[in-house]
Amino acid sequence: MKRIHCLPLMWLVVFYALAIALVSSFGRYQEYLQIISDRVQPVMAEAWQDSADYQLPEALEVILIRRLEGELDAVSGNRLSSQIQQCHSHIYRFGAQGEQISAENSRWLPWTMTWLIAAQGAQQTWLDIDCRISWLPWLSLSLGLALLTVAGWHLIGQPLKAEDRVLMALFLQPSAAAGQQDGLLKRSAVKAGVLHFRQTYPNRQVNPAILRALISTNRAIFSSPQQCVVSLLARASQPPELHFDLTGGKVQVTLAGIPLALSVTPALYLLWYAGKRREETDGGWVRNPPSNKPDPVLAQSLLELMYHYGGHGRAIRELEQAGLKAKSLDQNRSKIKEALSAATGEEVAEDCLFESRKPGDNPQTEYRLKISPEKISLSKQDV
């Protein structure tokens, strides 16, 4: 069970305490306004009409005061306001006719309401209603509502941001089931994974194209569906890494952990370009030889890779006999581009593929991988 943090709970208690106090006090205020209008003023008007000289005997005044206070004290209010507030009324003066005394009405708690009530041409009546908070029911209700809110929050779950709902939808689409060990992930596990990822990496931006490819190609086994979601999100939020697995004498290439469907020849050409970029030989730039003049010197380093990692016989013979042709470089760069775009999408591939330039007056174009040298890795063996 998730731990309930004390600080948010305390603020919820304060919020509910203030809200309950304001709502209940406003309700009590309105109740007394209504009772004064419906009961107190008619009684006072009737008393003045029954007295020809508008001078009440002392005994009658006492009886009238008790009757009015009884009317006011009988106001119980609704269940909430009567439990939260205890109110007592008091009629403390019958003023002289025309006497000017200011009156104040306050809606805050603890509070006292004071009214000046006067029938036409009659004496003025001053009325006090004093209300005080009942601390135990007030705080108990506030704490109870705060605990219910926290429990509901943990039961229903935190809301997701718009961008996180997009990521969640990628995990839940039917096409994502092919890459999962147990088929389509459950919504609760995906949401829990996304929330955990945001708590761990609050400022990371996830690349949806990489995530989509990772989901569809994932074959790893994780301890839980939630851990699977967190791991794939973490990988999709990092700059993609171009990795060459050279173990076993073969070349397997992945970008951001996504396998690239490359045959041996374009895979070795990509490894060759990556080696130039990684070692920063001439800044990683490789100049295309003239279309009518293959380069035998440039072919030597590529031939070494072909010999060591099982290059195709025809490709090896062509390099040995003619040297490195511009046509061969162009064709293999095109195959590399197709494979990267198919695996990760054109947007991601474009950031990792080739860039070109024509230095000075040289008509031959130079090419290199855009990906930074730090994001190119080799396993077991180096070039």
Tab-separated table of C-alpha atoms in Angstrom:
chain	number	residue	atom	x	y	z
A	1	MET	CA	0.000	0.000	0.000
A	2	LYS	CA	1.229	3.443	-0.879
A	3	ARG	CA	2.376	5.629	1.969
A	4	ILE	CA	0.209	8.613	2.802
A	5	HIS	CA	2.352	11.724	3.148
A	6	CYS	CA	1.560	13.916	6.155
A	7	LEU	CA	2.014	17.310	4.511
A	8	PRO	CA	-0.626	16.891	1.774
A	9	LEU	CA	-2.982	15.396	4.358
A	10	MET	CA	-2.471	18.386	6.648
A	11	TRP	CA	-3.257	20.829	3.830
A	12	LEU	CA	-6.380	18.875	2.960
A	13	VAL	CA	-7.536	19.057	6.580
A	14	VAL	CA	-6.981	22.836	6.594
A	15	PHE	CA	-8.820	23.212	3.277
A	16	TYR	CA	-11.828	21.202	4.423
A	17	ALA	CA	-11.888	22.955	7.821
A	18	LEU	CA	-12.056	26.378	6.170
A	19	ALA	CA	-14.591	25.232	3.591
A	20	ILE	CA	-16.868	23.671	6.208
A	21	ALA	CA	-16.639	26.747	8.435
A	22	LEU	CA	-17.475	29.120	5.586
A	23	VAL	CA	-20.301	27.035	4.158
A	24	SER	CA	-21.914	26.299	7.515
A	25	SER	CA	-21.611	29.888	8.759
A	26	PHE	CA	-23.132	31.252	5.563
A	27	GLY	CA	-25.944	28.732	5.940
A	28	ARG	CA	-26.588	29.756	9.539
A	29	TYR	CA	-26.514	33.394	8.548
A	30	GLN	CA	-29.153	32.819	5.891
A	31	GLU	CA	-31.290	30.779	8.284
A	32	TYR	CA	-31.346	33.579	10.840
A	33	LEU	CA	-32.091	36.177	8.209
A	34	GLN	CA	-35.110	34.116	7.196
A	35	ILE	CA	-36.335	33.538	10.749
A	36	ILE	CA	-36.007	37.229	11.625
A	37	SER	CA	-37.968	38.184	8.535
A	38	ASP	CA	-40.677	35.540	9.046
A	39	ARG	CA	-41.055	35.478	12.837
A	40	VAL	CA	-39.282	38.218	14.733
A	41	GLN	CA	-40.351	41.274	12.772
A	42	PRO	CA	-44.049	40.274	12.657
A	43	VAL	CA	-44.046	39.694	16.420
A	44	MET	CA	-42.450	43.072	17.091
A	45	ALA	CA	-44.862	44.848	14.779
A	46	GLU	CA	-47.817	43.190	16.483
A	47	ALA	CA	-46.477	44.183	19.922
A	48	TRP	CA	-46.177	47.814	18.924
A	49	GLN	CA	-49.681	47.824	17.441
A	50	ASP	CA	-51.138	46.402	20.636
A	51	SER	CA	-49.606	49.215	22.682
A	52	ALA	CA	-51.431	52.474	22.114
A	53	ASP	CA	-48.652	54.685	23.460
A	54	TYR	CA	-45.789	52.456	22.235
A	55	GLN	CA	-44.529	52.149	25.791
A	56	LEU	CA	-44.285	48.508	26.872
A	57	PRO	CA	-44.706	47.668	30.562
A	58	GLU	CA	-41.627	46.094	32.021
A	59	ALA	CA	-43.320	42.714	32.604
A	60	LEU	CA	-44.629	42.620	29.031
A	61	GLU	CA	-41.208	43.541	27.731
A	62	VAL	CA	-39.632	40.623	29.596
A	63	ILE	CA	-42.261	38.224	28.217
A	64	LEU	CA	-41.731	39.552	24.705
A	65	ILE	CA	-37.963	39.202	24.951
A	66	ARG	CA	-38.234	35.608	26.148
A	67	ARG	CA	-40.638	34.767	23.354
A	68	LEU	CA	-38.349	36.238	20.724
A	69	GLU	CA	-35.272	34.549	22.121
A	70	GLY	CA	-37.183	31.268	22.178
A	71	GLU	CA	-38.054	31.689	18.526
A	72	LEU	CA	-34.413	32.306	17.652
A	73	ASP	CA	-32.979	29.557	19.822
A	74	ALA	CA	-35.383	27.103	18.194
A	75	VAL	CA	-33.487	27.551	14.929
A	76	SER	CA	-31.625	24.250	14.685
A	77	GLY	CA	-30.456	24.661	11.103
A	78	ASN	CA	-29.379	21.758	8.908
A	79	ARG	CA	-27.541	18.767	10.299
A	80	LEU	CA	-24.104	20.059	9.315
A	81	SER	CA	-24.422	23.648	10.567
A	82	SER	CA	-26.076	22.677	13.842
A	83	GLN	CA	-23.223	20.266	14.679
A	84	ILE	CA	-20.449	22.639	13.666
A	85	GLN	CA	-21.814	25.789	15.304
A	86	GLN	CA	-23.519	26.461	18.629
A	87	CYS	CA	-25.519	29.702	18.514
A	88	HIS	CA	-27.304	31.686	21.204
A	89	SER	CA	-29.568	34.697	20.698
A	90	HIS	CA	-30.118	37.670	22.965
A	91	ILE	CA	-32.380	40.702	22.676
A	92	TYR	CA	-30.622	43.294	24.733
A	93	ARG	CA	-32.374	46.582	24.175
A	94	PHE	CA	-35.583	48.302	23.139
A	95	GLY	CA	-34.168	51.625	22.015
A	96	ALA	CA	-35.909	54.967	21.990
A	97	GLN	CA	-37.776	55.902	18.843
A	98	GLY	CA	-35.453	57.451	16.284
A	99	GLU	CA	-32.289	56.608	18.237
A	100	GLN	CA	-29.255	56.314	15.959
A	101	ILE	CA	-27.056	53.348	16.834
A	102	SER	CA	-24.864	51.545	14.279
A	103	ALA	CA	-25.248	47.809	13.780
A	104	GLU	CA	-22.771	45.289	12.320
A	105	ASN	CA	-23.406	41.978	10.587
A	106	SER	CA	-20.472	39.563	10.396
A	107	ARG	CA	-20.403	36.223	8.567
A	108	TRP	CA	-17.080	34.961	9.985
A	109	LEU	CA	-16.580	32.393	12.717
A	110	PRO	CA	-16.527	32.745	15.612
A	111	TRP	CA	-18.991	35.515	14.903
A	112	THR	CA	-21.782	37.640	16.288
A	113	MET	CA	-24.648	39.003	14.241
A	114	THR	CA	-26.339	42.180	15.332
A	115	TRP	CA	-29.486	43.580	13.810
A	116	LEU	CA	-31.504	46.715	14.247
A	117	ILE	CA	-35.148	45.789	13.833
A	118	ALA	CA	-37.827	48.485	13.715
A	119	ALA	CA	-41.480	48.499	12.821
A	120	GLN	CA	-42.774	51.677	11.284
A	121	GLY	CA	-43.030	54.418	13.930
A	122	ALA	CA	-42.158	51.977	16.704
A	123	GLN	CA	-39.338	51.454	19.128
A	124	GLN	CA	-36.165	49.841	17.855
A	125	THR	CA	-35.098	46.326	18.813
A	126	TRP	CA	-31.432	45.345	19.102
A	127	LEU	CA	-30.709	41.684	18.559
A	128	ASP	CA	-27.525	39.654	19.139
A	129	ILE	CA	-26.890	36.148	17.837
A	130	ASP	CA	-23.591	34.725	19.046
A	131	CYS	CA	-22.172	31.607	17.309
A	132	ARG	CA	-19.109	29.589	18.236
A	133	ILE	CA	-17.335	26.646	16.609
A	134	SER	CA	-17.807	23.202	18.098
A	135	TRP	CA	-14.212	22.110	17.739
A	136	LEU	CA	-14.503	18.344	18.018
A	137	PRO	CA	-17.150	17.716	15.314
A	138	TRP	CA	-15.624	20.425	13.081
A	139	LEU	CA	-12.100	18.969	13.121
A	140	SER	CA	-13.358	15.363	13.032
A	141	LEU	CA	-15.379	16.035	9.912
A	142	SER	CA	-12.438	17.867	8.276
A	143	LEU	CA	-10.037	15.012	9.024
A	144	GLY	CA	-12.542	12.423	7.822
A	145	LEU	CA	-13.066	14.175	4.491
A	146	ALA	CA	-9.301	14.603	4.046
A	147	LEU	CA	-8.690	10.889	4.638
A	148	LEU	CA	-11.465	9.962	2.211
A	149	THR	CA	-9.914	12.243	-0.423
A	150	VAL	CA	-6.451	10.704	0.004
A	151	ALA	CA	-7.886	7.193	-0.105
A	152	GLY	CA	-9.823	8.019	-3.266
A	153	TRP	CA	-6.727	9.559	-4.841
A	154	HIS	CA	-4.714	6.385	-4.260
A	155	LEU	CA	-7.582	4.139	-5.315
A	156	ILE	CA	-8.408	5.955	-8.558
A	157	GLY	CA	-4.826	7.035	-9.262
A	158	GLN	CA	-3.141	10.248	-10.231
A	159	PRO	CA	-4.213	11.851	-13.502
A	160	LEU	CA	-1.846	11.660	-16.450
A	161	LYS	CA	-0.631	14.588	-18.496
A	162	ALA	CA	-1.633	14.767	-22.155
A	163	GLU	CA	1.789	13.645	-23.407
A	164	ASP	CA	1.796	10.719	-20.976
A	165	ARG	CA	-1.636	9.599	-22.187
A	166	VAL	CA	-0.136	9.392	-25.681
A	167	LEU	CA	2.675	7.173	-24.375
A	168	MET	CA	0.174	5.029	-22.516
A	169	ALA	CA	-1.865	4.567	-25.704
A	170	LEU	CA	1.226	3.225	-27.499
A	171	PHE	CA	1.564	0.427	-24.935
A	172	LEU	CA	-2.145	-0.428	-25.135
A	173	GLN	CA	-2.547	-0.604	-28.905
A	174	PRO	CA	-3.147	-4.143	-30.247
A	175	SER	CA	-0.032	-4.020	-32.439
A	176	ALA	CA	2.085	-3.706	-29.281
A	177	ALA	CA	1.078	-7.183	-28.089
A	178	ALA	CA	3.544	-8.854	-30.470
A	179	GLY	CA	6.476	-7.502	-28.502
A	180	GLN	CA	5.189	-8.513	-25.062
A	181	GLN	CA	5.725	-11.801	-23.277
A	182	ASP	CA	2.165	-11.925	-21.898
A	183	GLY	CA	0.322	-10.250	-24.760
A	184	LEU	CA	-1.304	-6.851	-24.377
A	185	LEU	CA	-0.345	-5.078	-21.171
A	186	LYS	CA	-3.064	-4.197	-18.659
A	187	ARG	CA	-4.059	-0.548	-18.416
A	188	SER	CA	-3.354	-0.421	-14.661
A	189	ALA	CA	0.198	-1.758	-15.124
A	190	VAL	CA	0.915	0.686	-17.945
A	191	LYS	CA	-0.395	3.650	-15.956
A	192	ALA	CA	1.590	2.622	-12.885
A	193	GLY	CA	4.722	2.310	-15.035
A	194	VAL	CA	4.239	5.723	-16.659
A	195	LEU	CA	3.688	7.391	-13.278
A	196	HIS	CA	6.745	5.665	-11.802
A	197	PHE	CA	8.840	6.783	-14.767
A	198	ARG	CA	7.693	10.401	-14.310
A	199	GLN	CA	8.547	10.285	-10.616
A	200	THR	CA	12.016	8.912	-11.386
A	201	TYR	CA	12.767	11.081	-14.431
A	202	PRO	CA	10.486	14.141	-14.180
A	203	ASN	CA	12.286	16.187	-16.873
A	204	ARG	CA	12.930	13.575	-19.541
A	205	GLN	CA	11.229	13.795	-22.924
A	206	VAL	CA	10.228	10.474	-24.466
A	207	ASN	CA	10.569	10.016	-28.215
A	208	PRO	CA	7.274	8.389	-29.336
A	209	ALA	CA	8.798	7.000	-32.541
A	210	ILE	CA	11.563	5.202	-30.645
A	211	LEU	CA	9.116	3.991	-28.008
A	212	ARG	CA	6.773	2.594	-30.672
A	213	ALA	CA	9.655	0.682	-32.239
A	214	LEU	CA	10.913	-0.555	-28.865
A	215	ILE	CA	7.462	-1.833	-27.919
A	216	SER	CA	6.986	-3.724	-31.171
A	217	THR	CA	10.481	-5.285	-31.154
A	218	ASN	CA	10.913	-5.925	-27.444
A	219	ARG	CA	11.769	-9.501	-26.551
A	220	ALA	CA	13.325	-8.917	-23.140
A	221	ILE	CA	11.897	-10.536	-20.014
A	222	PHE	CA	11.150	-8.232	-17.081
A	223	SER	CA	10.238	-8.938	-13.483
A	224	SER	CA	6.820	-7.283	-13.905
A	225	PRO	CA	4.732	-5.521	-16.594
A	226	GLN	CA	5.286	-2.233	-14.753
A	227	GLN	CA	9.062	-2.719	-14.917
A	228	CYS	CA	8.767	-3.392	-18.653
A	229	VAL	CA	6.989	-0.049	-19.159
A	230	VAL	CA	9.530	1.866	-17.055
A	231	SER	CA	12.499	0.278	-18.837
A	232	LEU	CA	11.198	0.974	-22.351
A	233	LEU	CA	10.283	4.553	-21.451
A	234	ALA	CA	13.757	5.121	-20.002
A	235	ARG	CA	15.397	3.831	-23.173
A	236	ALA	CA	13.121	5.907	-25.405
A	237	SER	CA	13.920	9.037	-23.421
A	238	GLN	CA	17.671	8.852	-24.006
A	239	PRO	CA	19.582	9.905	-27.144
A	240	PRO	CA	19.680	6.809	-29.407
A	241	GLU	CA	22.857	4.748	-29.350
A	242	LEU	CA	24.192	2.906	-32.400
A	243	HIS	CA	25.524	-0.419	-31.146
A	244	PHE	CA	27.436	-3.137	-32.988
A	245	ASP	CA	27.499	-6.642	-31.530
A	246	LEU	CA	30.596	-8.263	-33.048
A	247	THR	CA	30.616	-11.415	-30.948
A	248	GLY	CA	30.712	-14.701	-32.813
A	249	GLY	CA	32.312	-13.188	-35.888
A	250	LYS	CA	29.061	-11.675	-37.119
A	251	VAL	CA	27.739	-8.108	-37.146
A	252	GLN	CA	24.415	-7.337	-35.499
A	253	VAL	CA	23.359	-3.699	-35.387
A	254	THR	CA	20.870	-1.985	-33.085
A	255	LEU	CA	19.808	1.644	-32.806
A	256	ALA	CA	18.362	2.649	-29.412
A	257	GLY	CA	18.116	-1.086	-28.705
A	258	ILE	CA	16.049	-1.681	-31.849
A	259	PRO	CA	17.479	-4.360	-34.197
A	260	LEU	CA	18.208	-3.175	-37.734
A	261	ALA	CA	17.346	-5.529	-40.572
A	262	LEU	CA	20.640	-5.235	-42.445
A	263	SER	CA	22.281	-7.891	-44.581
A	264	VAL	CA	25.963	-8.478	-44.032
A	265	THR	CA	27.308	-6.092	-46.690
A	266	PRO	CA	25.435	-2.892	-45.695
A	267	ALA	CA	25.985	-3.803	-42.023
A	268	LEU	CA	29.745	-3.866	-42.637
A	269	TYR	CA	29.594	-0.606	-44.586
A	270	LEU	CA	27.745	0.965	-41.612
A	271	LEU	CA	30.366	-0.452	-39.240
A	272	TRP	CA	33.067	1.048	-41.455
A	273	TYR	CA	31.432	4.506	-41.441
A	274	ALA	CA	30.849	4.220	-37.665
A	275	GLY	CA	34.523	3.387	-37.109
A	276	LYS	CA	35.562	6.527	-38.994
A	277	ARG	CA	33.091	8.607	-36.963
A	278	ARG	CA	34.027	7.024	-33.671
A	279	GLU	CA	37.757	7.473	-34.166
A	280	GLU	CA	37.180	10.946	-35.646
A	281	THR	CA	39.451	10.083	-38.574
A	282	ASP	CA	39.320	13.262	-40.688
A	283	GLY	CA	36.354	14.289	-38.549
A	284	GLY	CA	34.572	11.102	-39.561
A	285	TRP	CA	34.191	12.305	-43.155
A	286	VAL	CA	34.627	9.860	-46.038
A	287	ARG	CA	34.967	11.281	-49.550
A	288	ASN	CA	33.253	9.474	-52.392
A	289	PRO	CA	35.770	8.531	-55.097
A	290	PRO	CA	35.057	9.737	-58.635
A	291	SER	CA	32.423	7.661	-60.416
A	292	ASN	CA	34.941	6.529	-63.024
A	293	LYS	CA	37.879	5.959	-60.687
A	294	PRO	CA	37.469	3.488	-57.757
A	295	ASP	CA	39.749	4.007	-54.739
A	296	PRO	CA	41.893	0.905	-53.902
A	297	VAL	CA	43.514	2.566	-50.872
A	298	LEU	CA	40.192	3.422	-49.242
A	299	ALA	CA	39.029	-0.141	-49.913
A	300	GLN	CA	41.712	-1.671	-47.652
A	301	SER	CA	40.150	-0.763	-44.301
A	302	LEU	CA	36.753	-1.967	-45.520
A	303	LEU	CA	38.303	-5.223	-46.775
A	304	GLU	CA	39.747	-5.904	-43.313
A	305	LEU	CA	36.233	-5.780	-41.885
A	306	MET	CA	34.955	-8.008	-44.680
A	307	TYR	CA	37.643	-10.628	-43.984
A	308	HIS	CA	37.121	-10.599	-40.228
A	309	TYR	CA	33.325	-10.563	-40.013
A	310	GLY	CA	32.231	-12.803	-42.856
A	311	GLY	CA	31.734	-10.397	-45.705
A	312	HIS	CA	29.995	-11.549	-48.857
A	313	GLY	CA	32.349	-13.141	-51.406
A	314	ARG	CA	31.193	-11.004	-54.302
A	315	ALA	CA	31.644	-7.768	-52.329
A	316	ILE	CA	35.135	-8.872	-51.290
A	317	ARG	CA	36.173	-9.740	-54.846
A	318	GLU	CA	34.946	-6.390	-56.144
A	319	LEU	CA	36.940	-4.481	-53.526
A	320	GLU	CA	40.059	-6.591	-54.197
A	321	GLN	CA	39.922	-6.265	-57.969
A	322	ALA	CA	38.587	-2.749	-58.556
A	323	GLY	CA	38.790	-0.910	-55.255
A	324	LEU	CA	36.028	1.063	-53.554
A	325	LYS	CA	33.483	2.429	-56.028
A	326	ALA	CA	31.287	5.512	-55.528
A	327	LYS	CA	28.319	3.433	-56.734
A	328	SER	CA	28.896	0.829	-53.999
A	329	LEU	CA	29.040	3.532	-51.310
A	330	ASP	CA	25.844	5.177	-52.603
A	331	GLN	CA	23.940	1.888	-52.809
A	332	ASN	CA	24.906	0.760	-49.317
A	333	ARG	CA	24.134	4.145	-47.767
A	334	SER	CA	20.682	3.894	-49.338
A	335	LYS	CA	20.166	0.380	-47.884
A	336	ILE	CA	21.295	1.635	-44.447
A	337	LYS	CA	18.841	4.524	-44.639
A	338	GLU	CA	15.978	2.194	-45.567
A	339	ALA	CA	16.756	-0.152	-42.681
A	340	LEU	CA	17.003	2.635	-40.088
A	341	SER	CA	13.848	4.357	-41.306
A	342	ALA	CA	11.906	1.083	-41.255
A	343	ALA	CA	13.025	0.278	-37.709
A	344	THR	CA	12.720	3.661	-35.980
A	345	GLY	CA	10.827	5.952	-38.323
A	346	GLU	CA	12.220	8.623	-40.610
A	347	GLU	CA	12.422	11.305	-37.903
A	348	VAL	CA	14.704	9.287	-35.629
A	349	ALA	CA	16.698	7.840	-38.526
A	350	GLU	CA	17.309	11.292	-39.982
A	351	ASP	CA	19.050	12.386	-36.780
A	352	CYS	CA	21.423	9.409	-36.919
A	353	LEU	CA	22.003	8.926	-40.643
A	354	PHE	CA	24.408	10.533	-43.024
A	355	GLU	CA	25.187	14.168	-43.537
A	356	SER	CA	27.121	15.461	-46.533
A	357	ARG	CA	29.297	18.347	-47.612
A	358	LYS	CA	31.470	19.500	-50.518
A	359	PRO	CA	34.650	21.050	-49.118
A	360	GLY	CA	36.253	23.836	-51.123
A	361	ASP	CA	36.309	23.387	-54.877
A	362	ASN	CA	36.442	19.607	-54.730
A	363	PRO	CA	33.563	18.162	-56.802
A	364	GLN	CA	33.441	14.955	-54.757
A	365	THR	CA	30.932	14.791	-51.897
A	366	GLU	CA	31.958	13.741	-48.402
A	367	TYR	CA	29.697	11.763	-46.058
A	368	ARG	CA	29.681	10.907	-42.368
A	369	LEU	CA	27.220	9.660	-39.742
A	370	LYS	CA	25.379	12.419	-37.884
A	371	ILE	CA	25.291	10.499	-34.627
A	372	SER	CA	27.911	11.666	-32.137
A	373	PRO	CA	30.957	9.454	-31.523
A	374	GLU	CA	29.964	8.992	-27.872
A	375	LYS	CA	26.762	7.273	-29.005
A	376	ILE	CA	28.550	4.615	-31.066
A	377	SER	CA	29.480	1.472	-29.154
A	378	LEU	CA	31.002	-1.912	-29.920
A	379	SER	CA	30.734	-5.094	-27.896
A	380	LYS	CA	33.697	-7.409	-27.226
A	381	GLN	CA	35.860	-6.251	-30.078
A	382	ASP	CA	36.838	-2.928	-31.572
A	383	VAL	CA	37.274	-2.030	-35.210
